[in-house]
Short mmCIF file of C-alpha atoms in Angstrom, two decimals:
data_model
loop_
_atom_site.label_atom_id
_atom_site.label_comp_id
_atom_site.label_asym_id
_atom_site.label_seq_id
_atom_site.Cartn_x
_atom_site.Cartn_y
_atom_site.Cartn_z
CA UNK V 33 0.00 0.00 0.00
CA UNK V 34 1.36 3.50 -0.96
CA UNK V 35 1.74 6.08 1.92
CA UNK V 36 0.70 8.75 -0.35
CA UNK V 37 -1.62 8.15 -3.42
CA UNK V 38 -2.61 10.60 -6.35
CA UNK V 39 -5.95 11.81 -5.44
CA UNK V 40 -8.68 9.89 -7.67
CA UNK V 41 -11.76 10.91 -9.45
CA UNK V 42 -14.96 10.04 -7.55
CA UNK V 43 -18.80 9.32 -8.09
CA UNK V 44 -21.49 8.32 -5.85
CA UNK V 45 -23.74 5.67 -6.66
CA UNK V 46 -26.19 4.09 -4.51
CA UNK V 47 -26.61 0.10 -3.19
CA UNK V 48 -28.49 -1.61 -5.23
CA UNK V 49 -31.49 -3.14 -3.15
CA UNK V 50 -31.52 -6.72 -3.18
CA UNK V 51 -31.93 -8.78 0.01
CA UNK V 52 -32.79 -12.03 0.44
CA UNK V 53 -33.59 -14.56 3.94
CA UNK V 54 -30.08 -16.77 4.25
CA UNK V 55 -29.53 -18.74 7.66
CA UNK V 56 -30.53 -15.69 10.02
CA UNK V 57 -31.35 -12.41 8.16
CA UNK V 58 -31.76 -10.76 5.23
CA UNK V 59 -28.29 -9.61 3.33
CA UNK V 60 -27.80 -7.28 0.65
CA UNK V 61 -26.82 -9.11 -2.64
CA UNK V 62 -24.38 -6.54 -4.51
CA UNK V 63 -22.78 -4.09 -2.65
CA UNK V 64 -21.48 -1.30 -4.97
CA UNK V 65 -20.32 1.59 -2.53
CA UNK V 66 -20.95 5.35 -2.11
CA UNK V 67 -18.42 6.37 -4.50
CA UNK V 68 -16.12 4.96 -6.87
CA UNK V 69 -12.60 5.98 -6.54
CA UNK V 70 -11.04 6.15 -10.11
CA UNK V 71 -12.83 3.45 -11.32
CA UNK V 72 -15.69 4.70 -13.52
CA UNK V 73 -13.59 1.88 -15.82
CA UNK V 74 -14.38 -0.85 -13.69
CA UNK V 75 -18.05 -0.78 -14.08
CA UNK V 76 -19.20 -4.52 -14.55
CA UNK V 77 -21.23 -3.14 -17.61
CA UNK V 78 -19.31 -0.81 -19.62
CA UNK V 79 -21.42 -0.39 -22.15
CA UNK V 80 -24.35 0.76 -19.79
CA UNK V 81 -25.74 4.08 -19.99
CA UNK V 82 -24.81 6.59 -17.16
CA UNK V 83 -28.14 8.77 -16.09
CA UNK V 84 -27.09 11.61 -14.61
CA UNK V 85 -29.83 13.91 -12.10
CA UNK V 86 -30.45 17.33 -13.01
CA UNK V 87 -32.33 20.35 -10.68
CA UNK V 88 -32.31 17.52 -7.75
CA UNK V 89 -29.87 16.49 -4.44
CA UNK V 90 -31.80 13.34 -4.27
CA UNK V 91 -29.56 10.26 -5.21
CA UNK V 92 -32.18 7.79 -7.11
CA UNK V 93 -31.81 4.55 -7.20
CA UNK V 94 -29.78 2.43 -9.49
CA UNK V 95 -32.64 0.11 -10.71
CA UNK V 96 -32.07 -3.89 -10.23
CA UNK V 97 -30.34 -5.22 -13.32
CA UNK V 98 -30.54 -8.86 -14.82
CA UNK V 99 -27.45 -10.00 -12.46
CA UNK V 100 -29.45 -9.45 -9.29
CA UNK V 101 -32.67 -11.27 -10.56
CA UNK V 102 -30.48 -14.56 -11.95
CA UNK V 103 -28.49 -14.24 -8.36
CA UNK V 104 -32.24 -14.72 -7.16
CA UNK V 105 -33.43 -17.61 -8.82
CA UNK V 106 -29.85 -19.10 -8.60
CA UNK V 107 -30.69 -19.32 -4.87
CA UNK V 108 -33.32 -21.75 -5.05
CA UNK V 109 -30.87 -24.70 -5.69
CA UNK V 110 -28.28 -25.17 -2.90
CA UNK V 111 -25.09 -25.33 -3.55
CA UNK V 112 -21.78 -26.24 -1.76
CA UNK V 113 -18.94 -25.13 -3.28
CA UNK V 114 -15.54 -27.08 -3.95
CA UNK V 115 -12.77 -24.69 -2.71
CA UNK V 116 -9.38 -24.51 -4.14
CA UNK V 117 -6.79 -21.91 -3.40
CA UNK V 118 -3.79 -20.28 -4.52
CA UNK V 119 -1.56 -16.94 -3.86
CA UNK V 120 1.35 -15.32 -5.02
CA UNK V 121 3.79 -12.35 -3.89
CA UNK V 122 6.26 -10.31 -5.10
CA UNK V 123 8.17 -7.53 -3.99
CA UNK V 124 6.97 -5.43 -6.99
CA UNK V 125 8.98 -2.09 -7.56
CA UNK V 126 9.82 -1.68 -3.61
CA UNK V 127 12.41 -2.29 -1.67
CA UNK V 128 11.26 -3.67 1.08
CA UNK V 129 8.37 -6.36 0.71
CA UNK V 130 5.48 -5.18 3.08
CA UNK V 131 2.49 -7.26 1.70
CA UNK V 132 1.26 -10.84 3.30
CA UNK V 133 -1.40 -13.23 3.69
CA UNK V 134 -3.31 -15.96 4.66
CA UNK V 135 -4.96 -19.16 3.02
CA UNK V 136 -6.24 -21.44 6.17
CA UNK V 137 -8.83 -24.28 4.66
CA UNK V 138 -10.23 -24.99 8.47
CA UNK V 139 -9.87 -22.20 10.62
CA UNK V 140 -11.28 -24.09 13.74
CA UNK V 141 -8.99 -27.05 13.20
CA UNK V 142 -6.39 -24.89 12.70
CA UNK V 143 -6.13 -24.07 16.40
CA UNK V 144 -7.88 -27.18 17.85
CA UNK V 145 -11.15 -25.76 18.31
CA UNK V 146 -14.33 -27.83 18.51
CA UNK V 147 -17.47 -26.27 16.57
CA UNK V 148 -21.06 -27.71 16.50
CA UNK V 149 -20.92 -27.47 12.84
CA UNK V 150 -18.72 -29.98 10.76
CA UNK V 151 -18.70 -27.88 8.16
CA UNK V 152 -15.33 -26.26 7.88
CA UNK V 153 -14.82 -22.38 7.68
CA UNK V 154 -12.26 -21.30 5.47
CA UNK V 155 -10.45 -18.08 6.19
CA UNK V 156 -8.28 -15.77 3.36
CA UNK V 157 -6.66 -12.68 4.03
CA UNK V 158 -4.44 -9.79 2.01
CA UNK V 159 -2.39 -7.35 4.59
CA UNK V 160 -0.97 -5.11 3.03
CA UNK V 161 1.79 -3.03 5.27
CA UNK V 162 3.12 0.56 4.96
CA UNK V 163 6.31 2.14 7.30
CA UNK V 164 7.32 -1.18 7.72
CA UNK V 165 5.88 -5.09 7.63
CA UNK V 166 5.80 -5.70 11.19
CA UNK V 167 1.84 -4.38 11.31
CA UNK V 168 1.05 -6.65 8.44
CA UNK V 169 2.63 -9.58 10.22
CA UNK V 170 1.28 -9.11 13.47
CA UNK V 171 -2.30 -8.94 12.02
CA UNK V 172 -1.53 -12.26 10.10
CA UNK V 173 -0.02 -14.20 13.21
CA UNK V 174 -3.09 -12.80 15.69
CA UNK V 175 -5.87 -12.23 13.59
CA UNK V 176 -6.99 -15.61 13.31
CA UNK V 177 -6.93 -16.76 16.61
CA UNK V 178 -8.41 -13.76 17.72
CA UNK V 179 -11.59 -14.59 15.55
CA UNK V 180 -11.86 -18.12 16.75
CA UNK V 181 -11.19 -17.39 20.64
CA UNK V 182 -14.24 -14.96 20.23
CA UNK V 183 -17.84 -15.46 22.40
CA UNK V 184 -19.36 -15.14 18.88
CA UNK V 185 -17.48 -17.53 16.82
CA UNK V 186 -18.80 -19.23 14.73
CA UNK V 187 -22.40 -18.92 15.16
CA UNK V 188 -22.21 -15.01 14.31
CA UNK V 189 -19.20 -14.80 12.43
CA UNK V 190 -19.90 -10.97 11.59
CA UNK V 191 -19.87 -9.67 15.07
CA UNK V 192 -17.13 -11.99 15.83
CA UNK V 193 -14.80 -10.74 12.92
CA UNK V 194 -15.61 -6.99 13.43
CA UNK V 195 -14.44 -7.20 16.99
CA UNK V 196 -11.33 -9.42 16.09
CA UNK V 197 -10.44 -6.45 13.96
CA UNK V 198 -10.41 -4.17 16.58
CA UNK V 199 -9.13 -6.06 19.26
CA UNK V 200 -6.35 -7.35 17.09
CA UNK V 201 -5.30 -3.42 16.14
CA UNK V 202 -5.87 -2.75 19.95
CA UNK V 203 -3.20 -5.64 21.06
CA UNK V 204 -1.01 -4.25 18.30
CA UNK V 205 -0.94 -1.00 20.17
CA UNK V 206 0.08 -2.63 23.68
CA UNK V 207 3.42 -4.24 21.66
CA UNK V 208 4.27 -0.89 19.86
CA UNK V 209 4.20 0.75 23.34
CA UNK V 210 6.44 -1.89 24.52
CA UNK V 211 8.92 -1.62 21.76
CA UNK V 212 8.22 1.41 19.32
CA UNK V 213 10.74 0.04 16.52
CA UNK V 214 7.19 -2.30 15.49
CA UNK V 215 5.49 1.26 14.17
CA UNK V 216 3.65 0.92 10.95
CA UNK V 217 -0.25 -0.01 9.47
CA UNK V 218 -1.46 -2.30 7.46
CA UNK V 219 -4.91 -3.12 5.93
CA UNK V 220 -6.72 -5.82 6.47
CA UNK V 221 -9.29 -7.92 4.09
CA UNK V 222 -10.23 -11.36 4.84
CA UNK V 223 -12.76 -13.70 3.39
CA UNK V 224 -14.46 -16.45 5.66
CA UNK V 225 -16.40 -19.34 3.48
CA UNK V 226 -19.14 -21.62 5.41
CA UNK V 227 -21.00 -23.71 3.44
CA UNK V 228 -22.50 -21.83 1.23
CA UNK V 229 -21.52 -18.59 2.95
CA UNK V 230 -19.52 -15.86 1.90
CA UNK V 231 -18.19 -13.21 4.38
CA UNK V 232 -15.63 -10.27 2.97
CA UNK V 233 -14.19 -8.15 6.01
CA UNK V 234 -12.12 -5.03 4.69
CA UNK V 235 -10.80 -2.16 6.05
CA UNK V 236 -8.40 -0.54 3.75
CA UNK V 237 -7.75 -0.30 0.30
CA UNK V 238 -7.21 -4.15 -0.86
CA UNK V 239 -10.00 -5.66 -2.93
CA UNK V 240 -12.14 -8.65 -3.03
CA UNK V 241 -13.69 -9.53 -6.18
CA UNK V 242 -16.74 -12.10 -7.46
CA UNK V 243 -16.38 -14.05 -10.76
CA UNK V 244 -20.71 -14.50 -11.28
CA UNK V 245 -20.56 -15.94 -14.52
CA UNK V 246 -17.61 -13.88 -15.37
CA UNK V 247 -19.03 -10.83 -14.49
CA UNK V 248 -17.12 -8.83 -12.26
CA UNK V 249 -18.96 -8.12 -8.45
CA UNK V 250 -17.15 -5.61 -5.99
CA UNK V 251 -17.52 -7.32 -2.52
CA UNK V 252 -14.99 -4.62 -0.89
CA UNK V 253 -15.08 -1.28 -1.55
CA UNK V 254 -11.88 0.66 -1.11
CA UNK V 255 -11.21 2.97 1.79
CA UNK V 256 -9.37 6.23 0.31
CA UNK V 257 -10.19 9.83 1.06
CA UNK V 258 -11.50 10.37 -1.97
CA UNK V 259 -14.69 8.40 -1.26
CA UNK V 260 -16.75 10.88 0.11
CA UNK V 261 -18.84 8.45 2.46
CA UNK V 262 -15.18 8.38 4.04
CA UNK V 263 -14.24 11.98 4.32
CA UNK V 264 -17.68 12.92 6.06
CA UNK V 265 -16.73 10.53 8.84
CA UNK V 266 -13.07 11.48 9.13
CA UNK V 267 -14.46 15.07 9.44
CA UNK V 268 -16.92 14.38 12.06
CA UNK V 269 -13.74 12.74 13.96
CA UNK V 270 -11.74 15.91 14.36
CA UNK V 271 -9.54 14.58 10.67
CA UNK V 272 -9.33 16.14 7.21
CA UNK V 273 -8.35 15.49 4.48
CA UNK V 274 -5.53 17.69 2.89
CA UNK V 275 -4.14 17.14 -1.13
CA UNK V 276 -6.19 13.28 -0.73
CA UNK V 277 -4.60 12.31 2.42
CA UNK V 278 -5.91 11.44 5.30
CA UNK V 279 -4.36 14.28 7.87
CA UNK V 280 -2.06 14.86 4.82
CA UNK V 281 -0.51 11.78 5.76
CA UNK V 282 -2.11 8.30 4.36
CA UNK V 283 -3.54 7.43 1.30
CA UNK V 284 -6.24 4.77 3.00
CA UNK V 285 -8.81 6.19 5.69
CA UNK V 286 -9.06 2.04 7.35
CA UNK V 287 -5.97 0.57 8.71
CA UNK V 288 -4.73 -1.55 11.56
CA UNK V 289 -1.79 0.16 13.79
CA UNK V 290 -0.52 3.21 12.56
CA UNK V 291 -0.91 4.47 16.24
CA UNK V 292 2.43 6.40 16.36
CA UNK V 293 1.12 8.83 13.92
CA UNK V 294 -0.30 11.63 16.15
CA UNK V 295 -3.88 12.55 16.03
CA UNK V 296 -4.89 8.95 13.78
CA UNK V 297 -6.47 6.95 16.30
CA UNK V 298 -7.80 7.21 20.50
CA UNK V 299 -7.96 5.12 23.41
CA UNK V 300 -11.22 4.75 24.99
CA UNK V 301 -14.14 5.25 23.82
CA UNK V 302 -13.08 8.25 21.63
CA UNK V 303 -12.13 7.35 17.64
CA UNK V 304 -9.55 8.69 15.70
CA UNK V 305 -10.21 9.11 11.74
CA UNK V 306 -8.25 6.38 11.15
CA UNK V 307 -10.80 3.23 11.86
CA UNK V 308 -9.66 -0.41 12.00
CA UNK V 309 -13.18 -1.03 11.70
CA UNK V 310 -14.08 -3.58 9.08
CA UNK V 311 -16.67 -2.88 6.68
CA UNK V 312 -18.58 -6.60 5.51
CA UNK V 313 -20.32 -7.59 2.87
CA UNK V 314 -21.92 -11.67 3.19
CA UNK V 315 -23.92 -13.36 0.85
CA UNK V 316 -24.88 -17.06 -0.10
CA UNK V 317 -22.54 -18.53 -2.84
CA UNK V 318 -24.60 -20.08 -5.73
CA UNK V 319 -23.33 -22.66 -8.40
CA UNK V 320 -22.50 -19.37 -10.96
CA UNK V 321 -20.05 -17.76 -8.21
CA UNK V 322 -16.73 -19.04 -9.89
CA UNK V 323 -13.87 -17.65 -7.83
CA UNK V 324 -12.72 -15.25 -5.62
CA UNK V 325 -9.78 -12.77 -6.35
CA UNK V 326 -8.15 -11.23 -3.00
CA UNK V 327 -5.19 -8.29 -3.96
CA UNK V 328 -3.10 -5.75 -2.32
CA UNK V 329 -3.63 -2.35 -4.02
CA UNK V 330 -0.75 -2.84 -5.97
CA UNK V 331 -2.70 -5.59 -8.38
CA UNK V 332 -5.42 -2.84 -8.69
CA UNK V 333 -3.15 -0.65 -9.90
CA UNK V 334 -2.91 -1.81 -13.03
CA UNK V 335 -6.08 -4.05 -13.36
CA UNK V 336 -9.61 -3.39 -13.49
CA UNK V 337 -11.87 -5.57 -11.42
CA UNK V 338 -13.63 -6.71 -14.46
CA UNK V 339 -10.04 -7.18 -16.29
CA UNK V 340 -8.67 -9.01 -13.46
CA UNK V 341 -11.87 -11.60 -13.32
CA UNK V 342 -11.39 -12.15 -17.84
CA UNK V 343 -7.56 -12.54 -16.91
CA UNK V 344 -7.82 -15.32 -14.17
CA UNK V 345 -11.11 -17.01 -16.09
CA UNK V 346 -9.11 -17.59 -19.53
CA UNK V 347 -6.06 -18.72 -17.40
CA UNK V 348 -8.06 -21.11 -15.26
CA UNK V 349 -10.11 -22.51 -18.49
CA UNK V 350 -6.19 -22.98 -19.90
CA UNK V 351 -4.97 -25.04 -17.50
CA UNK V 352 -7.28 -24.96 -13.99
CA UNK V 353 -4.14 -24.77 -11.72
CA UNK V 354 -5.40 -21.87 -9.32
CA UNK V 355 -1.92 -21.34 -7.59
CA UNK V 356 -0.21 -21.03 -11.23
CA UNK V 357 -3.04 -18.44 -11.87
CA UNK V 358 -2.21 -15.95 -9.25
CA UNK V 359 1.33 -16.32 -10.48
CA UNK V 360 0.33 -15.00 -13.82
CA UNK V 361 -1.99 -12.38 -12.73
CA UNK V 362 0.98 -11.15 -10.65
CA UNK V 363 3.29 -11.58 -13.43
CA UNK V 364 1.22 -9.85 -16.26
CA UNK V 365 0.83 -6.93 -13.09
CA UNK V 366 4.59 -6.72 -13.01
CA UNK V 367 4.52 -6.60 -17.19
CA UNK V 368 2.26 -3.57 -17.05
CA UNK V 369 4.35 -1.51 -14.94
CA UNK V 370 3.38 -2.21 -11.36
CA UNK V 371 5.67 0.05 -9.05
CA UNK V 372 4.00 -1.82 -5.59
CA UNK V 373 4.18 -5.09 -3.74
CA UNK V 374 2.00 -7.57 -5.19
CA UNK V 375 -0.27 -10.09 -3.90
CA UNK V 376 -3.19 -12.32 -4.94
CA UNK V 377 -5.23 -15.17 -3.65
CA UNK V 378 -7.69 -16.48 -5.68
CA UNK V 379 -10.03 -19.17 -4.14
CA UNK V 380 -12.34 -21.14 -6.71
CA UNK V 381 -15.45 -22.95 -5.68
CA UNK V 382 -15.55 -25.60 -8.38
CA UNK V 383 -13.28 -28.75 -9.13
CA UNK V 384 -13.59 -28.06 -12.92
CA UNK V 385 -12.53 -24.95 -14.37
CA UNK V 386 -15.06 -22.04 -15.34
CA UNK V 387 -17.26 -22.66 -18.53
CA UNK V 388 -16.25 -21.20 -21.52
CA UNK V 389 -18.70 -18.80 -23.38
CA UNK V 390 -18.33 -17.45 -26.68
CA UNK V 391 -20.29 -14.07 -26.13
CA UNK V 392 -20.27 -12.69 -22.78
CA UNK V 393 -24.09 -11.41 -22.03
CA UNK V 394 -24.13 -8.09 -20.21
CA UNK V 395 -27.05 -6.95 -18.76
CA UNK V 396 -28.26 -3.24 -19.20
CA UNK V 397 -28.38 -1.39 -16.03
CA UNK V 398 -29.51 2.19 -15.33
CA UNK V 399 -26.89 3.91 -13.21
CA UNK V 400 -27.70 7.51 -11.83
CA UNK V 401 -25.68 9.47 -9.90
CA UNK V 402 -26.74 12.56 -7.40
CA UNK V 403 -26.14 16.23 -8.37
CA UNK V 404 -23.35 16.75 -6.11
CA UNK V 405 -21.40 14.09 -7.28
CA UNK V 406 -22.05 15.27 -10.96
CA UNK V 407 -20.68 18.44 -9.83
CA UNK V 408 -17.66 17.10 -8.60
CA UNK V 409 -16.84 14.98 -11.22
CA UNK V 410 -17.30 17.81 -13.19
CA UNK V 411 -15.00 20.08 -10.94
CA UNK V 412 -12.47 17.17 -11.63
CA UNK V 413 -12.63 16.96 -14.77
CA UNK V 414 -12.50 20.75 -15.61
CA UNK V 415 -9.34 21.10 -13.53
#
């Protein structure tokens, strides 16, 4: 993760509204995030039309597009997916390699813990480090065994990850005041898989992305200043945001450690603008989710999310070796000029690799986008 990043263009766009009943409560289907931090390229439909608002602050609503209905009906059948994994690093353009990560197939297991469920739950993670690796390294030693020692786990896995999070970025606090050489950040993004379950945790600017019939679905969104969702609660905090930074400092607004930067985080029950609060996105895995694709920033530097999901889905219809994939996506990352660390884990949920199709359908989908944010982009684009 860069310290400093160039500030990005931004657009707000609403949630879509699709919820469905899984095990407990309803949970929003798509997630596609207040505003879109230089990505207006990434949309999963490019050829969409964009309808802007005119003479009105109200944001409508994006209206439900043929992905969310087939999602829908998709439901009805149960499905149990096959998981595979793979990952690859690389020190990238840096000197120092601050980037690692986590592939455990049974977390519970893992640490000898007995569950009611024998179903096993699968954790992932991408930490990506800045001012040093020893953040990213604590959160990948302690992170799991935070989540599994927790009241919650794993009959609510959500409240139990959120408050792994913090607790994890809280005990990282106690060992930098014990020996300050250990001061740095890192994000955090982990993906949990039970049964058919899905859970994305992020906080930072790593991204998870959903292969749905080789369509492209955002289950993270990224945490810069930029996204104005962001800056309004950094500003309510006492922060601001100066040039794109975060206190003129950091290029992410959601990061573990990072406590030796003064006026970041608080002890207590006060917040700093920097949160290590995870935002989550679940939903129910259905026999068209194809894989998973977990990167640092540094893959999304140079691919799209919708580029990055073609890339891995010819490569795993080529050959269906899912480690050998994220060593090409971080290859052909390096080949188009990646200056960061680089890392990827992709996690498939079928034993056969994804079906080829000649034409790729893409669904129309009215996008709108609220008055202020067309003014911005406009401000942004005028110079």
């Amino acid at each position: 993760m860069r310290v400093k990043d160039k500030e990005q263009v931004s657009q707000e766009m609403e949630d879509l509204d699709d919820n469905y009943n899984t095990n407990r409560k309803a949970w929003p289907l798509l997630y596609w995030g207040d505003f879109w931090c230089a990505q207006m390229e990434n949309w999963p439909h490019q050829d969409s039309p964009l309808d802007f608002v005119s003479g009105s602050n109200t944001l409508e609503s994006i209206s439900e597009d043929s992905v969310a209905t087939e999602r829908k009906n998709d439901l009805l059948t149960n499905f149990i997916p096959t998981l595979r994994s793979g990952e690859w690093s690389d020190i990238g353009g840096r000197p120092y390699m601050e980037d690692t990560h986590i592939c455990i197939a049974d977390l519970a297991k893992n640490f000898g813990c007995d569950v009611v469920s024998e179903e096993a739950i699968s954790l992932y993670g991408v930490f990506d480090g800045h001012g040093g690796k020893d953040a990213s390294h604590f959160v990948r030693d302690h992170l799991p065994r935070v989540i599994v020692d927790d009241v919650d786990f794993p009959l609510e896995l959500e409240k139990a990850v959120t408050r792994s999070f913090m607790e994890t970025d809280a005990a990282f606090a106690k060992s930098c005041s014990l020996e300050s050489s250990l001061a740095s950040g890192t994000t955090a993004l982990t993906a949990m898989i039970f049964g058919s379950s899905l859970l994305v945790a992020n906080a930072g600017d790593s991204r998870a992305v959903l292969s749905w019939r080789g369509t492209a679905i955002e289950m993270s969104k990224d945490h810069r200043p930029c996204c104005m969702k962001e800056r309004r609660r950094i500003e309510s905090l006492g922060g601001f945001i100066d040039d794109g930074y975060l206190n003129g400092l950091l290029g992410v607004t959601r990061a573990l450690g990072d406590w030796h930067l003064e006026g970041m985080k608080e002890t207590g029950e006060r917040n700093g603008p920097l949160s290590a609060e995870p935002e989550l996105k679940m939903i129910t895995l259905t026999k068209e989710d194809e894989f998973l694709i977990i990167g640092s920033d540094g893959i999304w530097d140079v691919f799209t999310s919708q580029n990055a999901v073609d890339f891995t889905r010819r490569r795993l219809q080529e050959h269906n070796d899912v480690k050998l994939c994220c060593k090409e996506v971080v290859e052909e990352a390096i080949k188009r000029g990646a200056t960061d660390n680089l890392t990827v884990v992709v996690v498939s949920f079928h034993s056969e690799p994804p079906q080829p199709s000649s034409v790729r359908q893409r669904g129309r989908v009215r996008r709108s986008i609220s008055a202020e944010g067309l003014q911005s982009l406009k401000s942004l684009l005028e110079g």
